[in-house]
Short mmCIF file of C-alpha atoms and ligand atoms in Angstrom, two decimals:
data_model
loop_
_atom_site.label_atom_id
_atom_site.label_comp_id
_atom_site.label_asym_id
_atom_site.label_seq_id
_atom_site.Cartn_x
_atom_site.Cartn_y
_atom_site.Cartn_z
CA MET A 1 -28.72 -28.84 7.92
CA ILE A 2 -25.90 -26.69 8.73
CA ILE A 3 -25.63 -23.83 11.29
CA ALA A 4 -22.52 -21.99 11.65
CA SER A 5 -21.77 -19.02 13.75
CA ASN A 6 -18.62 -16.58 12.78
CA PHE A 7 -16.89 -14.90 15.69
CA LYS A 8 -14.93 -12.35 13.48
CA THR A 9 -12.99 -10.14 15.91
CA ASN A 10 -15.05 -10.47 18.48
CA HIS A 11 -15.35 -12.73 21.74
CA THR A 12 -12.47 -13.97 23.78
CA ARG A 13 -10.79 -16.74 24.59
CA GLU A 14 -13.07 -16.81 28.06
CA SER A 15 -16.32 -16.13 26.93
CA THR A 16 -15.62 -18.26 23.88
CA LYS A 17 -15.33 -20.92 26.18
CA GLU A 18 -18.45 -20.22 28.71
CA TYR A 19 -20.60 -19.67 24.79
CA LEU A 20 -19.75 -23.35 24.28
CA VAL A 21 -20.41 -25.11 27.21
CA LYS A 22 -23.61 -23.47 26.94
CA LEU A 23 -23.83 -24.59 23.31
CA ASN A 24 -22.82 -27.89 24.07
CA HIS A 25 -25.21 -28.25 26.86
CA PHE A 26 -27.92 -27.46 24.82
CA VAL A 27 -27.03 -29.23 21.92
CA LYS A 28 -26.76 -32.14 24.13
CA GLU A 29 -30.03 -31.86 26.12
CA ASN A 30 -32.00 -31.36 23.21
CA SER A 31 -30.38 -34.22 21.21
CA ILE A 32 -29.88 -32.08 18.61
CA LYS A 33 -28.51 -33.27 15.13
CA GLU A 34 -27.81 -30.51 13.04
CA GLU A 35 -24.11 -29.63 12.25
CA ILE A 36 -23.03 -26.63 13.87
CA LEU A 37 -19.85 -25.23 12.77
CA VAL A 38 -18.07 -22.68 15.55
CA PHE A 39 -15.34 -20.27 13.73
CA PRO A 40 -13.98 -18.30 17.33
CA PRO A 41 -10.80 -15.86 16.72
CA SER A 42 -7.72 -17.52 16.74
CA THR A 43 -6.60 -16.61 20.25
CA ALA A 44 -9.50 -19.06 21.74
CA LEU A 45 -8.73 -22.11 19.60
CA ASP A 46 -8.85 -24.88 21.71
CA ASN A 47 -9.08 -28.80 21.94
CA TYR A 48 -12.64 -28.08 23.03
CA ASN A 49 -14.68 -31.44 24.28
CA LEU A 50 -17.81 -31.05 22.92
CA HIS A 51 -21.04 -33.03 21.35
CA ASP A 52 -19.76 -35.07 18.35
CA SER A 53 -22.51 -32.09 16.39
CA ILE A 54 -20.47 -29.16 16.93
CA LYS A 55 -17.14 -28.56 15.43
CA ILE A 56 -14.50 -25.75 15.84
CA GLY A 57 -13.34 -24.04 12.89
CA VAL A 58 -10.53 -21.30 11.90
CA GLN A 59 -11.96 -18.19 10.19
CA ASN A 60 -8.86 -18.20 8.20
CA ALA A 61 -4.99 -19.75 7.63
CA TYR A 62 -2.39 -19.98 5.56
CA PRO A 63 -1.83 -22.34 2.56
CA THR A 64 1.55 -23.45 4.32
CA ASP A 65 2.52 -26.46 6.94
CA LYS A 66 4.64 -23.92 8.76
CA GLY A 67 7.22 -21.02 7.86
CA SER A 68 7.72 -17.62 7.77
CA PHE A 69 4.42 -16.01 7.25
CA THR A 70 4.54 -13.29 10.12
CA GLY A 71 0.59 -13.04 11.94
CA GLU A 72 -0.25 -15.86 9.98
CA LEU A 73 -1.26 -19.63 11.55
CA GLY A 74 -0.59 -22.29 9.71
CA PHE A 75 -1.67 -26.33 9.46
CA THR A 76 0.74 -27.10 12.22
CA GLN A 77 -0.86 -24.88 14.89
CA ILE A 78 -4.63 -25.35 13.84
CA ASP A 79 -3.68 -28.73 13.92
CA GLU A 80 -2.28 -29.41 17.58
CA PHE A 81 -6.25 -28.56 18.18
CA ASP A 82 -7.33 -31.24 15.92
CA ILE A 83 -9.26 -28.04 14.22
CA LYS A 84 -10.28 -29.78 10.30
CA THR A 85 -12.67 -26.89 9.66
CA ILE A 86 -12.06 -23.70 7.67
CA LEU A 87 -13.56 -20.41 6.18
CA ILE A 88 -12.05 -19.59 3.14
CA GLY A 89 -12.81 -16.83 0.76
CA HIS A 90 -15.27 -14.60 3.50
CA SER A 91 -15.82 -11.23 1.77
CA GLU A 92 -14.27 -9.43 4.63
CA ARG A 93 -10.92 -11.33 4.12
CA ARG A 94 -11.33 -10.27 0.17
CA HIS A 95 -12.59 -6.69 0.50
CA ILE A 96 -11.07 -5.27 3.65
CA LEU A 97 -7.81 -7.45 3.81
CA LYS A 98 -7.33 -7.36 0.05
CA GLU A 99 -7.50 -11.23 -0.39
CA SER A 100 -6.44 -11.99 -3.76
CA ASP A 101 -8.46 -14.69 -6.17
CA GLU A 102 -5.22 -16.65 -6.79
CA LEU A 103 -4.54 -16.66 -2.47
CA ILE A 104 -7.92 -17.93 -2.20
CA VAL A 105 -7.53 -20.47 -4.67
CA SER A 106 -4.39 -21.87 -3.02
CA LYS A 107 -5.73 -21.90 0.60
CA TYR A 108 -8.53 -24.14 -0.81
CA ASN A 109 -6.23 -26.39 -2.72
CA PHE A 110 -4.04 -26.61 0.42
CA TYR A 111 -6.63 -27.28 2.77
CA LYS A 112 -8.74 -29.59 0.14
CA ASP A 113 -5.32 -31.48 -0.11
CA LYS A 114 -5.22 -31.81 4.03
CA ASN A 115 -9.28 -33.01 3.97
CA TYR A 116 -10.74 -29.95 5.68
CA LYS A 117 -14.06 -29.30 5.47
CA ILE A 118 -13.64 -25.64 3.77
CA VAL A 119 -16.68 -23.04 4.42
CA TYR A 120 -16.13 -21.83 0.78
CA CYS A 121 -17.92 -18.47 0.42
CA ILE A 122 -18.92 -16.06 -2.22
CA GLY A 123 -21.29 -13.25 -3.16
CA GLU A 124 -21.81 -9.93 -4.58
CA PRO A 125 -21.51 -6.63 -3.87
CA LYS A 126 -24.20 -4.13 -4.20
CA GLU A 127 -23.60 -2.74 -7.40
CA VAL A 128 -24.16 -6.12 -8.94
CA ARG A 129 -26.46 -6.96 -7.63
CA ASP A 130 -28.25 -3.56 -8.88
CA ASP A 131 -27.59 -4.88 -12.52
CA GLY A 132 -29.44 -7.56 -12.45
CA LEU A 133 -29.79 -11.52 -11.46
CA GLU A 134 -27.52 -12.68 -14.68
CA LYS A 135 -24.54 -10.13 -13.67
CA VAL A 136 -24.98 -11.82 -9.83
CA LEU A 137 -24.62 -15.17 -11.26
CA GLU A 138 -21.84 -14.53 -13.24
CA TYR A 139 -19.49 -12.58 -10.32
CA ASN A 140 -20.70 -15.68 -7.99
CA PHE A 141 -19.43 -17.78 -10.61
CA SER A 142 -16.97 -16.20 -11.46
CA GLN A 143 -15.19 -16.47 -7.49
CA LEU A 144 -15.61 -20.30 -8.26
CA ASP A 145 -13.12 -20.53 -11.00
CA GLY A 146 -10.32 -22.81 -9.80
CA ILE A 147 -12.26 -24.51 -7.08
CA ASP A 148 -12.75 -28.41 -7.19
CA LEU A 149 -17.00 -28.27 -6.65
CA ASP A 150 -16.85 -31.61 -6.28
CA TYR A 151 -14.62 -31.41 -3.47
CA GLU A 152 -16.75 -34.12 -0.77
CA ASN A 153 -15.81 -31.54 2.18
CA LEU A 154 -17.17 -28.06 0.45
CA ILE A 155 -20.13 -26.35 1.89
CA VAL A 156 -20.52 -22.94 -0.25
CA ALA A 157 -21.91 -19.83 1.50
CA TYR A 158 -23.45 -17.40 -0.64
CA GLU A 159 -22.71 -14.17 1.14
CA PRO A 160 -23.86 -10.80 -0.73
CA VAL A 161 -21.94 -8.35 0.27
CA TRP A 162 -24.45 -5.89 0.72
CA ALA A 163 -26.14 -8.04 3.05
CA ILE A 164 -23.39 -8.81 5.45
CA GLY A 165 -23.32 -6.71 8.41
CA THR A 166 -25.90 -4.40 7.54
CA GLY A 167 -29.00 -5.66 9.39
CA VAL A 168 -30.49 -5.63 5.96
CA SER A 169 -30.59 -9.23 4.60
CA ALA A 170 -31.19 -10.39 1.19
CA THR A 171 -34.80 -11.21 0.26
CA THR A 172 -36.61 -14.61 -0.19
CA LYS A 173 -36.83 -14.05 -3.85
CA ASP A 174 -32.85 -12.84 -4.39
CA ILE A 175 -31.72 -15.88 -2.25
CA GLU A 176 -33.62 -18.49 -3.99
CA GLU A 177 -33.27 -17.66 -7.25
CA THR A 178 -29.27 -16.98 -6.69
CA LEU A 179 -29.15 -20.60 -4.88
CA SER A 180 -31.48 -22.68 -7.48
CA ALA A 181 -28.39 -21.09 -10.04
CA LEU A 182 -25.73 -22.06 -7.88
CA ARG A 183 -27.62 -25.63 -7.38
CA LYS A 184 -27.32 -26.65 -11.01
CA SER A 185 -23.72 -26.29 -10.96
CA ILE A 186 -22.79 -27.66 -7.28
CA LYS A 187 -23.76 -30.46 -5.48
CA ALA A 188 -22.19 -29.20 -1.95
CA PRO A 189 -24.55 -28.61 0.63
CA LEU A 190 -25.58 -24.00 0.15
CA LEU A 191 -25.63 -21.76 2.95
CA TYR A 192 -27.46 -18.13 3.30
CA GLY A 193 -25.15 -15.60 5.39
CA GLY A 194 -26.24 -12.10 5.49
CA SER A 195 -27.89 -10.16 8.18
CA VAL A 196 -29.54 -13.93 9.50
CA LYS A 197 -31.17 -13.46 12.87
CA VAL A 198 -34.07 -15.00 15.26
CA ALA A 199 -36.62 -13.38 13.51
CA ASN A 200 -35.81 -14.65 9.54
CA THR A 201 -34.31 -18.12 10.44
CA LYS A 202 -37.58 -20.16 9.57
CA GLU A 203 -38.11 -18.16 6.31
CA ILE A 204 -34.59 -18.50 5.15
CA LEU A 205 -33.75 -22.31 6.35
CA GLU A 206 -37.15 -22.97 4.09
CA ILE A 207 -36.06 -21.28 0.98
CA LYS A 208 -35.52 -24.31 -1.54
CA ASN A 209 -32.06 -25.64 -1.92
CA CYS A 210 -30.84 -23.94 1.29
CA ASP A 211 -28.98 -26.21 3.63
CA GLY A 212 -28.10 -23.83 6.23
CA ILE A 213 -26.96 -20.41 7.43
CA LEU A 214 -23.81 -18.50 8.24
CA VAL A 215 -24.71 -16.33 11.16
CA GLY A 216 -22.02 -12.96 12.08
CA THR A 217 -23.57 -10.41 14.44
CA ALA A 218 -26.61 -12.15 15.61
CA SER A 219 -24.58 -15.40 16.35
CA TRP A 220 -22.44 -13.44 19.07
CA ASP A 221 -25.02 -13.94 21.63
CA ILE A 222 -25.48 -17.58 22.86
CA GLU A 223 -29.12 -17.38 23.45
CA ASP A 224 -29.63 -15.86 20.31
CA PHE A 225 -27.67 -18.85 18.36
CA LYS A 226 -29.55 -21.59 20.82
CA GLU A 227 -33.16 -20.43 19.45
CA MET A 228 -31.62 -20.43 15.56
CA VAL A 229 -30.34 -24.19 16.64
CA ARG A 230 -33.49 -24.62 17.77
CA ILE A 231 -35.38 -23.37 14.87
CA ALA A 232 -33.36 -25.71 12.95
CA HIS A 233 -33.81 -28.00 14.86
CA GLU A 234 -37.91 -28.29 14.10
CA ILE A 235 -37.66 -27.58 10.74
P1 PGA B 1 -23.70 -10.85 9.64
O1 PGA B 1 -22.16 -11.66 8.81
O2 PGA B 1 -24.63 -12.30 10.17
O3 PGA B 1 -23.31 -9.98 10.30
O4 PGA B 1 -24.09 -10.16 8.28
C1 PGA B 1 -22.57 -12.41 8.26
C2 PGA B 1 -20.88 -13.20 7.89
O5 PGA B 1 -20.28 -12.27 7.34
O6 PGA B 1 -20.84 -14.34 7.60
#
């Protein structure tokens, strides 16, 4: 199973280091074999000496080796830390930072060519969910346009926008129906994200076609994140 933590704009370099020391210790002590991905803020990127199960990824990067893209990181800056994992298409980047589908696809293609593990996020807004499953699927599949779904290092995260950071997760039925429909076209691991917390981790991880979780808010506390990893390990 894949358990991913997205720090978003939280934690500092120092607190990230403390978090990773605790996580690393926990993983070693308990011989955890799950795949754990941690996406810290860019100021906390580093070449940490971690157990093989834990990978550090970037929350965003520009599709360039280097160049004049003020405020952005490119491949050269990330590669310095031997990072090979990236989050692309997160709804906060799509909706708040106004990233276009075109830019998202170009990031995908660029980092695919670099052989990165790509956690590619899709998910519908509330008004689409209110229109029913057919519209939900149409919307989610449209976000996959231009993406090579057969890429071997792809992970798809289904994150309904209305469930992100709201404390209200999608229902088991909604998640199951959406993931089963996605599974018909996607061989890659499928994650669910959106208000996952300790209390609903087991229920969500037990959903058919759910290969893991992408957690924001509830993962920022290391004790809670360790507990979610432990639950995954015991399933
Ligand atoms: P959340 O965020 O767990 O705070 O809902 C999930 C995400 O944005 O990846």
